[in-house]
Short mmCIF file of N, CA and C in Angstrom, two decimals:
data_model
loop_
_atom_site.label_atom_id
_atom_site.label_comp_id
_atom_site.label_asym_id
_atom_site.label_seq_id
_atom_site.Cartn_x
_atom_site.Cartn_y
_atom_site.Cartn_z
N MET Y 300 108.12 90.54 78.73
CA MET Y 300 108.62 90.65 80.10
C MET Y 300 107.54 91.32 80.95
N THR Y 301 107.31 90.80 82.14
CA THR Y 301 106.32 91.39 83.04
C THR Y 301 106.96 92.48 83.90
N PHE Y 302 106.11 93.25 84.58
CA PHE Y 302 106.61 94.26 85.52
C PHE Y 302 107.56 93.61 86.53
N GLY Y 303 107.11 92.48 87.09
CA GLY Y 303 107.90 91.79 88.11
C GLY Y 303 109.23 91.30 87.57
N GLU Y 304 109.23 90.78 86.34
CA GLU Y 304 110.48 90.30 85.74
C GLU Y 304 111.45 91.45 85.48
N LEU Y 305 110.93 92.60 85.05
CA LEU Y 305 111.79 93.77 84.82
C LEU Y 305 112.44 94.21 86.13
N LEU Y 306 111.65 94.25 87.19
CA LEU Y 306 112.20 94.66 88.49
C LEU Y 306 113.22 93.65 89.00
N GLU Y 307 112.94 92.36 88.82
CA GLU Y 307 113.88 91.32 89.25
C GLU Y 307 115.18 91.40 88.45
N GLU Y 308 115.07 91.60 87.15
CA GLU Y 308 116.27 91.74 86.30
C GLU Y 308 117.08 92.96 86.73
N SER Y 309 116.40 94.07 87.03
CA SER Y 309 117.09 95.28 87.48
C SER Y 309 117.79 95.04 88.81
N LYS Y 310 117.10 94.38 89.74
CA LYS Y 310 117.68 94.06 91.05
C LYS Y 310 118.93 93.19 90.89
N ASN Y 311 118.84 92.18 90.05
CA ASN Y 311 119.98 91.28 89.84
C ASN Y 311 121.17 92.02 89.24
N LEU Y 312 120.92 92.93 88.31
CA LEU Y 312 122.02 93.69 87.71
C LEU Y 312 122.67 94.60 88.75
N VAL Y 313 121.86 95.27 89.56
CA VAL Y 313 122.43 96.13 90.62
C VAL Y 313 123.30 95.31 91.56
N GLU Y 314 122.82 94.15 91.97
CA GLU Y 314 123.60 93.30 92.88
C GLU Y 314 124.91 92.86 92.24
N GLN Y 315 124.87 92.53 90.96
CA GLN Y 315 126.08 92.12 90.24
C GLN Y 315 127.08 93.28 90.17
N LEU Y 316 126.59 94.47 89.84
CA LEU Y 316 127.48 95.64 89.74
C LEU Y 316 128.05 96.00 91.10
N SER Y 317 127.22 95.94 92.12
CA SER Y 317 127.66 96.25 93.48
C SER Y 317 128.75 95.28 93.93
N ASP Y 318 128.57 94.00 93.64
CA ASP Y 318 129.59 93.00 93.98
C ASP Y 318 130.90 93.28 93.27
N THR Y 319 130.83 93.70 92.02
CA THR Y 319 132.05 94.02 91.26
C THR Y 319 132.80 95.17 91.92
N VAL Y 320 132.07 96.20 92.32
CA VAL Y 320 132.72 97.34 92.97
C VAL Y 320 133.39 96.89 94.26
N LYS Y 321 132.68 96.12 95.07
CA LYS Y 321 133.21 95.69 96.36
C LYS Y 321 134.39 94.73 96.22
N GLU Y 322 134.29 93.80 95.28
CA GLU Y 322 135.30 92.74 95.18
C GLU Y 322 136.47 93.09 94.28
N GLU Y 323 136.24 93.89 93.25
CA GLU Y 323 137.31 94.16 92.28
C GLU Y 323 137.89 95.56 92.36
N PHE Y 324 137.08 96.57 92.69
CA PHE Y 324 137.57 97.95 92.68
C PHE Y 324 137.98 98.44 94.06
N ARG Y 325 137.22 98.10 95.08
CA ARG Y 325 137.55 98.60 96.43
C ARG Y 325 138.95 98.17 96.88
N PRO Y 326 139.41 96.95 96.57
CA PRO Y 326 140.75 96.54 97.01
C PRO Y 326 141.91 97.24 96.27
N LEU Y 327 141.63 97.96 95.19
CA LEU Y 327 142.71 98.58 94.41
C LEU Y 327 143.38 99.71 95.19
N SER Y 328 144.64 99.93 94.90
CA SER Y 328 145.38 101.04 95.50
C SER Y 328 144.95 102.36 94.84
N ILE Y 329 145.30 103.47 95.47
CA ILE Y 329 145.00 104.78 94.89
C ILE Y 329 145.66 104.92 93.53
N ASP Y 330 146.90 104.44 93.40
CA ASP Y 330 147.59 104.50 92.10
C ASP Y 330 146.86 103.69 91.04
N GLN Y 331 146.37 102.51 91.40
CA GLN Y 331 145.63 101.69 90.45
C GLN Y 331 144.30 102.34 90.07
N LEU Y 332 143.60 102.89 91.03
CA LEU Y 332 142.31 103.53 90.76
C LEU Y 332 142.46 104.74 89.84
N ASN Y 333 143.58 105.45 89.97
CA ASN Y 333 143.80 106.67 89.18
C ASN Y 333 144.54 106.43 87.87
N TRP Y 334 145.05 105.23 87.63
CA TRP Y 334 145.83 104.96 86.42
C TRP Y 334 144.95 105.03 85.18
N LYS Y 335 145.48 105.70 84.14
CA LYS Y 335 144.75 105.86 82.88
C LYS Y 335 145.56 105.25 81.74
N PRO Y 336 144.91 104.52 80.83
CA PRO Y 336 145.61 103.95 79.68
C PRO Y 336 146.21 105.01 78.76
N SER Y 337 145.58 106.19 78.72
CA SER Y 337 146.09 107.32 77.94
C SER Y 337 145.42 108.58 78.47
N ALA Y 338 145.92 109.72 78.02
CA ALA Y 338 145.39 111.00 78.52
C ALA Y 338 143.90 111.17 78.19
N LYS Y 339 143.45 110.57 77.09
CA LYS Y 339 142.05 110.74 76.67
C LYS Y 339 141.12 109.64 77.18
N LYS Y 340 141.66 108.68 77.90
CA LYS Y 340 140.85 107.58 78.44
C LYS Y 340 140.64 107.80 79.93
N TRP Y 341 139.58 107.21 80.45
CA TRP Y 341 139.26 107.35 81.86
C TRP Y 341 139.92 106.27 82.69
N SER Y 342 140.22 106.63 83.94
CA SER Y 342 140.71 105.68 84.94
C SER Y 342 139.52 104.94 85.54
N VAL Y 343 139.80 103.94 86.36
CA VAL Y 343 138.74 103.22 87.07
C VAL Y 343 137.91 104.19 87.89
N ILE Y 344 138.58 105.06 88.65
CA ILE Y 344 137.84 105.96 89.54
C ILE Y 344 137.04 106.99 88.75
N GLU Y 345 137.52 107.40 87.59
CA GLU Y 345 136.75 108.32 86.76
C GLU Y 345 135.50 107.65 86.20
N CYS Y 346 135.60 106.37 85.87
CA CYS Y 346 134.41 105.63 85.43
C CYS Y 346 133.37 105.60 86.54
N LEU Y 347 133.81 105.33 87.77
CA LEU Y 347 132.89 105.28 88.91
C LEU Y 347 132.30 106.66 89.20
N ASP Y 348 133.11 107.69 89.11
CA ASP Y 348 132.62 109.05 89.33
C ASP Y 348 131.55 109.41 88.30
N HIS Y 349 131.74 109.00 87.07
CA HIS Y 349 130.75 109.26 86.02
C HIS Y 349 129.44 108.50 86.32
N ILE Y 350 129.54 107.26 86.76
CA ILE Y 350 128.35 106.50 87.17
C ILE Y 350 127.61 107.26 88.27
N ASN Y 351 128.37 107.77 89.24
CA ASN Y 351 127.76 108.50 90.36
C ASN Y 351 127.05 109.77 89.88
N THR Y 352 127.67 110.49 88.97
CA THR Y 352 127.08 111.74 88.47
C THR Y 352 125.73 111.46 87.81
N ALA Y 353 125.68 110.47 86.95
CA ALA Y 353 124.42 110.11 86.30
C ALA Y 353 123.44 109.52 87.31
N GLY Y 354 123.94 108.69 88.22
CA GLY Y 354 123.09 108.06 89.22
C GLY Y 354 122.38 109.07 90.11
N ARG Y 355 123.07 110.16 90.47
CA ARG Y 355 122.45 111.19 91.30
C ARG Y 355 121.18 111.72 90.64
N HIS Y 356 121.26 111.93 89.32
CA HIS Y 356 120.11 112.45 88.58
C HIS Y 356 118.93 111.47 88.65
N TYR Y 357 119.19 110.21 88.32
CA TYR Y 357 118.09 109.25 88.26
C TYR Y 357 117.54 108.92 89.64
N ILE Y 358 118.39 108.80 90.64
CA ILE Y 358 117.92 108.55 92.01
C ILE Y 358 117.02 109.70 92.46
N LYS Y 359 117.43 110.92 92.22
CA LYS Y 359 116.65 112.09 92.61
C LYS Y 359 115.27 112.07 91.97
N HIS Y 360 115.21 111.85 90.67
CA HIS Y 360 113.93 111.93 89.96
C HIS Y 360 113.05 110.70 90.21
N ILE Y 361 113.64 109.53 90.35
CA ILE Y 361 112.84 108.35 90.68
C ILE Y 361 112.26 108.50 92.08
N SER Y 362 113.09 108.90 93.04
CA SER Y 362 112.62 109.09 94.43
C SER Y 362 111.49 110.11 94.48
N LYS Y 363 111.70 111.22 93.81
CA LYS Y 363 110.70 112.30 93.82
C LYS Y 363 109.37 111.79 93.28
N ASN Y 364 109.39 111.07 92.18
CA ASN Y 364 108.14 110.61 91.59
C ASN Y 364 107.49 109.49 92.38
N LEU Y 365 108.27 108.63 93.02
CA LEU Y 365 107.68 107.61 93.88
C LEU Y 365 107.07 108.25 95.13
N ASP Y 366 107.72 109.30 95.63
CA ASP Y 366 107.21 110.00 96.82
C ASP Y 366 105.85 110.64 96.57
N LEU Y 367 105.53 110.95 95.31
CA LEU Y 367 104.23 111.54 94.99
C LEU Y 367 103.10 110.54 95.25
N GLY Y 368 103.41 109.25 95.21
CA GLY Y 368 102.43 108.21 95.51
C GLY Y 368 101.35 108.05 94.46
N GLN Y 369 101.59 108.53 93.26
CA GLN Y 369 100.60 108.40 92.19
C GLN Y 369 100.95 107.20 91.31
N ASN Y 370 99.96 106.79 90.50
CA ASN Y 370 100.15 105.71 89.53
C ASN Y 370 100.58 104.40 90.20
N THR Y 371 99.84 104.05 91.23
CA THR Y 371 100.15 102.80 91.91
C THR Y 371 99.64 101.61 91.10
N ASN Y 372 100.24 100.48 91.31
CA ASN Y 372 99.91 99.25 90.60
C ASN Y 372 100.36 98.09 91.47
N SER Y 373 99.55 97.08 91.56
CA SER Y 373 99.97 95.93 92.35
C SER Y 373 100.07 94.66 91.50
N ASP Y 374 99.90 94.80 90.18
CA ASP Y 374 99.93 93.62 89.30
C ASP Y 374 101.31 93.46 88.67
N LEU Y 375 102.17 92.71 89.34
CA LEU Y 375 103.53 92.50 88.83
C LEU Y 375 103.55 91.52 87.66
N ASN Y 376 102.43 90.85 87.40
CA ASN Y 376 102.36 89.91 86.28
C ASN Y 376 101.93 90.57 84.98
N ARG Y 377 101.64 91.87 85.04
CA ARG Y 377 101.24 92.61 83.85
C ARG Y 377 102.42 92.74 82.90
N GLU Y 378 102.16 92.63 81.61
CA GLU Y 378 103.22 92.74 80.60
C GLU Y 378 103.74 94.17 80.54
N TYR Y 379 105.06 94.32 80.52
CA TYR Y 379 105.67 95.65 80.43
C TYR Y 379 105.94 95.99 78.97
N HIS Y 380 105.58 97.21 78.58
CA HIS Y 380 105.82 97.69 77.22
C HIS Y 380 106.75 98.90 77.30
N ALA Y 381 107.99 98.71 76.90
CA ALA Y 381 108.97 99.79 76.93
C ALA Y 381 108.57 100.87 75.93
N GLY Y 382 108.95 102.11 76.24
CA GLY Y 382 108.74 103.20 75.30
C GLY Y 382 109.75 103.09 74.16
N PHE Y 383 109.41 103.67 73.02
CA PHE Y 383 110.29 103.58 71.86
C PHE Y 383 111.68 104.15 72.17
N TRP Y 384 111.73 105.40 72.65
CA TRP Y 384 113.02 106.04 72.91
C TRP Y 384 113.71 105.46 74.13
N GLY Y 385 112.93 105.07 75.13
CA GLY Y 385 113.51 104.46 76.32
C GLY Y 385 114.20 103.15 75.99
N LYS Y 386 113.54 102.35 75.16
CA LYS Y 386 114.13 101.07 74.76
C LYS Y 386 115.40 101.29 73.94
N LYS Y 387 115.35 102.24 73.00
CA LYS Y 387 116.53 102.54 72.17
C LYS Y 387 117.69 103.03 73.04
N ALA Y 388 117.39 103.93 73.96
CA ALA Y 388 118.43 104.49 74.83
C ALA Y 388 119.05 103.41 75.71
N ALA Y 389 118.20 102.55 76.29
CA ALA Y 389 118.70 101.48 77.16
C ALA Y 389 119.56 100.50 76.37
N GLU Y 390 119.11 100.13 75.18
CA GLU Y 390 119.88 99.19 74.35
C GLU Y 390 121.21 99.78 73.92
N SER Y 391 121.25 101.10 73.67
CA SER Y 391 122.50 101.73 73.23
C SER Y 391 123.56 101.71 74.33
N MET Y 392 123.13 101.64 75.59
CA MET Y 392 124.06 101.63 76.71
C MET Y 392 124.56 100.24 77.06
N LYS Y 393 123.79 99.23 76.74
CA LYS Y 393 124.09 97.87 77.20
C LYS Y 393 125.38 97.35 76.56
N PRO Y 394 126.34 96.95 77.40
CA PRO Y 394 127.57 96.37 76.83
C PRO Y 394 127.30 94.98 76.25
N ALA Y 395 128.08 94.62 75.25
CA ALA Y 395 127.96 93.29 74.64
C ALA Y 395 128.65 92.27 75.53
N GLU Y 396 128.38 91.01 75.26
CA GLU Y 396 129.02 89.93 76.01
C GLU Y 396 130.54 90.04 75.87
N GLY Y 397 131.24 89.61 76.89
CA GLY Y 397 132.69 89.57 76.84
C GLY Y 397 133.37 90.90 77.09
N GLY Y 398 132.64 91.88 77.64
CA GLY Y 398 133.26 93.15 77.98
C GLY Y 398 133.51 94.08 76.81
N VAL Y 399 132.68 93.95 75.78
CA VAL Y 399 132.83 94.80 74.61
C VAL Y 399 131.80 95.92 74.69
N ILE Y 400 132.28 97.15 74.55
CA ILE Y 400 131.38 98.30 74.50
C ILE Y 400 131.20 98.62 73.03
N LYS Y 401 130.02 98.25 72.51
CA LYS Y 401 129.80 98.27 71.06
C LYS Y 401 129.54 99.66 70.50
N ASN Y 402 128.86 100.51 71.23
CA ASN Y 402 128.53 101.84 70.72
C ASN Y 402 129.36 102.89 71.46
N LYS Y 403 130.49 103.26 70.90
CA LYS Y 403 131.32 104.30 71.52
C LYS Y 403 130.59 105.64 71.39
N MET Y 404 130.60 106.44 72.45
CA MET Y 404 129.93 107.74 72.40
C MET Y 404 130.59 108.69 73.38
N SER Y 405 130.44 109.96 73.08
CA SER Y 405 130.95 111.00 73.98
C SER Y 405 129.89 111.30 75.03
N THR Y 406 130.34 111.79 76.17
CA THR Y 406 129.41 112.13 77.24
C THR Y 406 129.15 113.63 77.24
N PHE Y 407 128.08 114.04 77.88
CA PHE Y 407 127.79 115.46 78.04
C PHE Y 407 128.89 116.08 78.90
N PRO Y 408 129.28 117.33 78.63
CA PRO Y 408 130.29 117.98 79.47
C PRO Y 408 129.92 117.98 80.96
N SER Y 409 128.64 118.12 81.27
CA SER Y 409 128.21 118.14 82.68
C SER Y 409 128.34 116.77 83.35
N MET Y 410 128.55 115.73 82.56
CA MET Y 410 128.65 114.37 83.10
C MET Y 410 130.10 113.89 83.18
N MET Y 411 131.03 114.74 82.77
CA MET Y 411 132.45 114.37 82.78
C MET Y 411 132.92 114.20 84.23
N PRO Y 412 133.82 113.26 84.47
CA PRO Y 412 134.37 113.10 85.83
C PRO Y 412 135.11 114.37 86.24
N ASP Y 413 135.12 114.63 87.54
CA ASP Y 413 135.81 115.79 88.09
C ASP Y 413 137.26 115.42 88.33
N TYR Y 414 138.05 115.48 87.24
CA TYR Y 414 139.44 115.03 87.26
C TYR Y 414 140.27 115.61 88.40
N SER Y 415 140.00 116.87 88.74
CA SER Y 415 140.87 117.58 89.68
C SER Y 415 140.59 117.26 91.14
N ASN Y 416 139.45 116.66 91.42
CA ASN Y 416 139.06 116.58 92.81
C ASN Y 416 138.41 115.24 93.16
N LEU Y 417 139.06 114.15 92.82
CA LEU Y 417 138.46 112.84 93.10
C LEU Y 417 139.11 112.20 94.32
N ASN Y 418 138.32 112.08 95.37
CA ASN Y 418 138.74 111.34 96.55
C ASN Y 418 138.29 109.90 96.33
N THR Y 419 139.23 109.01 96.10
CA THR Y 419 138.89 107.65 95.67
C THR Y 419 137.96 106.95 96.66
N GLU Y 420 138.20 107.08 97.94
CA GLU Y 420 137.37 106.41 98.93
C GLU Y 420 135.94 106.96 98.89
N MET Y 421 135.80 108.28 98.77
CA MET Y 421 134.47 108.88 98.72
C MET Y 421 133.72 108.46 97.46
N VAL Y 422 134.42 108.37 96.34
CA VAL Y 422 133.77 107.96 95.09
C VAL Y 422 133.25 106.53 95.21
N ILE Y 423 134.07 105.63 95.72
CA ILE Y 423 133.65 104.23 95.87
C ILE Y 423 132.52 104.12 96.89
N ASP Y 424 132.61 104.86 97.99
CA ASP Y 424 131.53 104.85 98.98
C ASP Y 424 130.21 105.32 98.36
N GLU Y 425 130.28 106.37 97.55
CA GLU Y 425 129.06 106.86 96.91
C GLU Y 425 128.51 105.83 95.92
N THR Y 426 129.38 105.16 95.19
CA THR Y 426 128.91 104.12 94.26
C THR Y 426 128.18 103.02 95.03
N ASP Y 427 128.77 102.57 96.13
CA ASP Y 427 128.11 101.56 96.99
C ASP Y 427 126.75 102.06 97.47
N TYR Y 428 126.74 103.30 97.95
CA TYR Y 428 125.50 103.89 98.47
C TYR Y 428 124.44 103.98 97.36
N GLN Y 429 124.84 104.40 96.17
CA GLN Y 429 123.88 104.52 95.08
C GLN Y 429 123.30 103.17 94.69
N PHE Y 430 124.12 102.15 94.64
CA PHE Y 430 123.59 100.83 94.29
C PHE Y 430 122.61 100.35 95.36
N GLU Y 431 122.91 100.60 96.62
CA GLU Y 431 121.98 100.25 97.69
C GLU Y 431 120.68 101.05 97.55
N THR Y 432 120.79 102.31 97.20
CA THR Y 432 119.61 103.15 96.99
C THR Y 432 118.77 102.64 95.82
N PHE Y 433 119.44 102.26 94.72
CA PHE Y 433 118.70 101.69 93.59
C PHE Y 433 117.95 100.43 94.01
N LEU Y 434 118.58 99.57 94.81
CA LEU Y 434 117.88 98.37 95.28
C LEU Y 434 116.61 98.73 96.07
N ASN Y 435 116.71 99.73 96.93
CA ASN Y 435 115.55 100.16 97.71
C ASN Y 435 114.47 100.75 96.81
N LEU Y 436 114.86 101.54 95.81
CA LEU Y 436 113.89 102.13 94.89
C LEU Y 436 113.19 101.05 94.06
N ILE Y 437 113.96 100.06 93.63
CA ILE Y 437 113.37 98.96 92.86
C ILE Y 437 112.33 98.23 93.71
N LYS Y 438 112.65 97.99 94.97
CA LYS Y 438 111.70 97.33 95.88
C LYS Y 438 110.44 98.18 96.02
N ARG Y 439 110.60 99.48 96.22
CA ARG Y 439 109.44 100.38 96.35
C ARG Y 439 108.61 100.39 95.07
N SER Y 440 109.26 100.22 93.93
CA SER Y 440 108.59 100.31 92.63
C SER Y 440 107.63 99.16 92.38
N GLU Y 441 107.69 98.12 93.20
CA GLU Y 441 106.75 97.01 93.05
C GLU Y 441 105.31 97.48 93.19
N ASN Y 442 105.10 98.61 93.83
CA ASN Y 442 103.75 99.13 94.07
C ASN Y 442 103.35 100.21 93.07
N TYR Y 443 104.14 100.40 92.01
CA TYR Y 443 103.87 101.48 91.06
C TYR Y 443 103.74 100.94 89.63
N ASP Y 444 103.07 101.70 88.81
CA ASP Y 444 102.91 101.36 87.40
C ASP Y 444 104.18 101.82 86.68
N LEU Y 445 104.98 100.86 86.24
CA LEU Y 445 106.27 101.15 85.61
C LEU Y 445 106.12 101.85 84.26
N GLU Y 446 104.92 101.88 83.72
CA GLU Y 446 104.68 102.56 82.45
C GLU Y 446 104.13 103.97 82.64
N LYS Y 447 103.39 104.20 83.72
CA LYS Y 447 102.75 105.51 83.91
C LYS Y 447 103.63 106.51 84.66
N VAL Y 448 104.48 106.03 85.56
CA VAL Y 448 105.38 106.94 86.28
C VAL Y 448 106.45 107.39 85.29
N LYS Y 449 106.60 108.70 85.12
CA LYS Y 449 107.54 109.26 84.15
C LYS Y 449 108.73 109.88 84.87
N ILE Y 450 109.92 109.64 84.29
CA ILE Y 450 111.18 110.11 84.88
C ILE Y 450 111.92 110.96 83.86
N LYS Y 451 112.36 112.14 84.30
CA LYS Y 451 113.14 113.01 83.42
C LYS Y 451 114.47 112.34 83.08
N SER Y 452 114.80 112.33 81.81
CA SER Y 452 116.13 111.84 81.40
C SER Y 452 117.14 112.95 81.63
N LEU Y 453 118.38 112.68 81.30
CA LEU Y 453 119.41 113.71 81.41
C LEU Y 453 119.18 114.83 80.40
N LEU Y 454 118.29 114.61 79.45
CA LEU Y 454 117.93 115.66 78.49
C LEU Y 454 116.79 116.53 79.03
N GLY Y 455 116.43 116.34 80.28
CA GLY Y 455 115.36 117.12 80.89
C GLY Y 455 114.01 116.74 80.32
N GLY Y 456 113.16 117.73 80.15
CA GLY Y 456 111.81 117.49 79.65
C GLY Y 456 111.76 117.07 78.20
N LEU Y 457 112.89 117.17 77.50
CA LEU Y 457 112.94 116.74 76.10
C LEU Y 457 112.67 115.25 75.95
N LEU Y 458 113.12 114.47 76.91
CA LEU Y 458 112.94 113.02 76.86
C LEU Y 458 112.58 112.52 78.25
N MET Y 459 111.36 112.03 78.34
CA MET Y 459 110.88 111.45 79.60
C MET Y 459 110.86 109.93 79.43
N PHE Y 460 111.39 109.22 80.41
CA PHE Y 460 111.38 107.76 80.40
C PHE Y 460 110.21 107.25 81.23
N LYS Y 461 109.65 106.12 80.82
CA LYS Y 461 108.80 105.37 81.72
C LYS Y 461 109.70 104.89 82.86
N LEU Y 462 109.15 104.68 84.04
CA LEU Y 462 109.96 104.24 85.18
C LEU Y 462 110.76 102.99 84.85
N GLY Y 463 110.15 102.02 84.19
CA GLY Y 463 110.86 100.80 83.82
C GLY Y 463 112.02 101.08 82.87
N ASP Y 464 111.82 102.01 81.93
CA ASP Y 464 112.89 102.38 81.00
C ASP Y 464 114.00 103.15 81.72
N ALA Y 465 113.62 103.95 82.71
CA ALA Y 465 114.64 104.70 83.48
C ALA Y 465 115.56 103.72 84.21
N TYR Y 466 114.98 102.65 84.77
CA TYR Y 466 115.83 101.63 85.40
C TYR Y 466 116.72 100.96 84.36
N SER Y 467 116.14 100.56 83.25
CA SER Y 467 116.93 99.87 82.21
C SER Y 467 118.06 100.75 81.71
N PHE Y 468 117.75 102.01 81.43
CA PHE Y 468 118.77 102.92 80.91
C PHE Y 468 119.86 103.18 81.95
N SER Y 469 119.47 103.61 83.14
CA SER Y 469 120.47 104.01 84.14
C SER Y 469 121.34 102.83 84.58
N LEU Y 470 120.75 101.64 84.68
CA LEU Y 470 121.53 100.48 85.11
C LEU Y 470 122.40 99.94 83.97
N ASN Y 471 121.91 100.00 82.73
CA ASN Y 471 122.77 99.62 81.60
C ASN Y 471 123.92 100.61 81.46
N HIS Y 472 123.64 101.88 81.74
CA HIS Y 472 124.70 102.90 81.72
C HIS Y 472 125.77 102.58 82.77
N ALA Y 473 125.33 102.25 83.98
CA ALA Y 473 126.28 101.89 85.04
C ALA Y 473 127.06 100.64 84.64
N HIS Y 474 126.36 99.65 84.08
CA HIS Y 474 127.01 98.41 83.64
C HIS Y 474 128.07 98.71 82.60
N ARG Y 475 127.74 99.57 81.65
CA ARG Y 475 128.67 99.95 80.58
C ARG Y 475 129.98 100.49 81.18
N HIS Y 476 129.86 101.36 82.19
CA HIS Y 476 131.07 101.98 82.75
C HIS Y 476 131.78 101.08 83.76
N ILE Y 477 131.09 100.12 84.34
CA ILE Y 477 131.77 99.10 85.15
C ILE Y 477 132.62 98.24 84.21
N VAL Y 478 132.07 97.87 83.05
CA VAL Y 478 132.83 97.11 82.05
C VAL Y 478 134.03 97.94 81.58
N GLN Y 479 133.82 99.22 81.35
CA GLN Y 479 134.92 100.09 80.93
C GLN Y 479 136.03 100.09 81.99
N ALA Y 480 135.65 100.19 83.26
CA ALA Y 480 136.64 100.19 84.35
C ALA Y 480 137.37 98.85 84.42
N LYS Y 481 136.64 97.75 84.23
CA LYS Y 481 137.28 96.43 84.24
C LYS Y 481 138.26 96.30 83.06
N ASN Y 482 137.91 96.90 81.93
CA ASN Y 482 138.81 96.87 80.77
C ASN Y 482 140.09 97.66 81.04
N VAL Y 483 139.99 98.74 81.83
CA VAL Y 483 141.20 99.48 82.23
C VAL Y 483 142.13 98.54 82.99
N MET Y 484 141.56 97.73 83.87
CA MET Y 484 142.37 96.81 84.68
C MET Y 484 143.01 95.70 83.85
N LYS Y 485 142.44 95.42 82.68
CA LYS Y 485 142.99 94.38 81.81
C LYS Y 485 144.12 94.90 80.92
N HIS Y 486 144.32 96.21 80.92
CA HIS Y 486 145.35 96.81 80.06
C HIS Y 486 146.73 96.27 80.44
N GLN Y 487 147.54 96.05 79.45
CA GLN Y 487 148.86 95.44 79.70
C GLN Y 487 149.75 96.26 80.61
N TYR Y 488 149.56 97.59 80.67
CA TYR Y 488 150.40 98.42 81.51
C TYR Y 488 149.73 98.84 82.83
N PHE Y 489 148.58 98.26 83.11
CA PHE Y 489 147.91 98.56 84.37
C PHE Y 489 148.82 98.14 85.52
N PRO Y 490 149.03 99.02 86.51
CA PRO Y 490 149.94 98.66 87.63
C PRO Y 490 149.42 97.47 88.43
N ARG Y 491 150.30 96.51 88.64
CA ARG Y 491 149.91 95.29 89.38
C ARG Y 491 150.46 95.32 90.78
#
């Protein structure tokens, strides 16, 4: 995969996720957005809030590193080489075909949705805003070396992603939780 193909794939995924939020989640009622299949499962709005929490981290660090203006590159036809851990992390997040989340995992306590204080409209607005921001960052990234620009993961300095891997990981993570939210809506007791 080339630099250009990675950015195009990332852009297409963001657009797909953004369309899902606008077409499938925004029309839901407050009761539908907050409905949970069980006490230990997340509602649609909690899935979106979790996406937003992680997205804030990656948007902040990607923006900061692009603003430095270092490691520029104009060759979008250059072959992209994912980092070992970045590739593993991104693949672990990617949902399987048909809405199956293959690798169940717990989230960090700091990434848990804020159950007590979720304003559904604000959460959805932030999700829309973040997807638009990711699209702008991807466009800006056309001028940067996706392998040399390093982005802090949620593990801080313990794990640094290449810029291309940061996009793959963060967008696969968002995709995973969009699928999770859609699965909530498929539940037999979901309010119609």
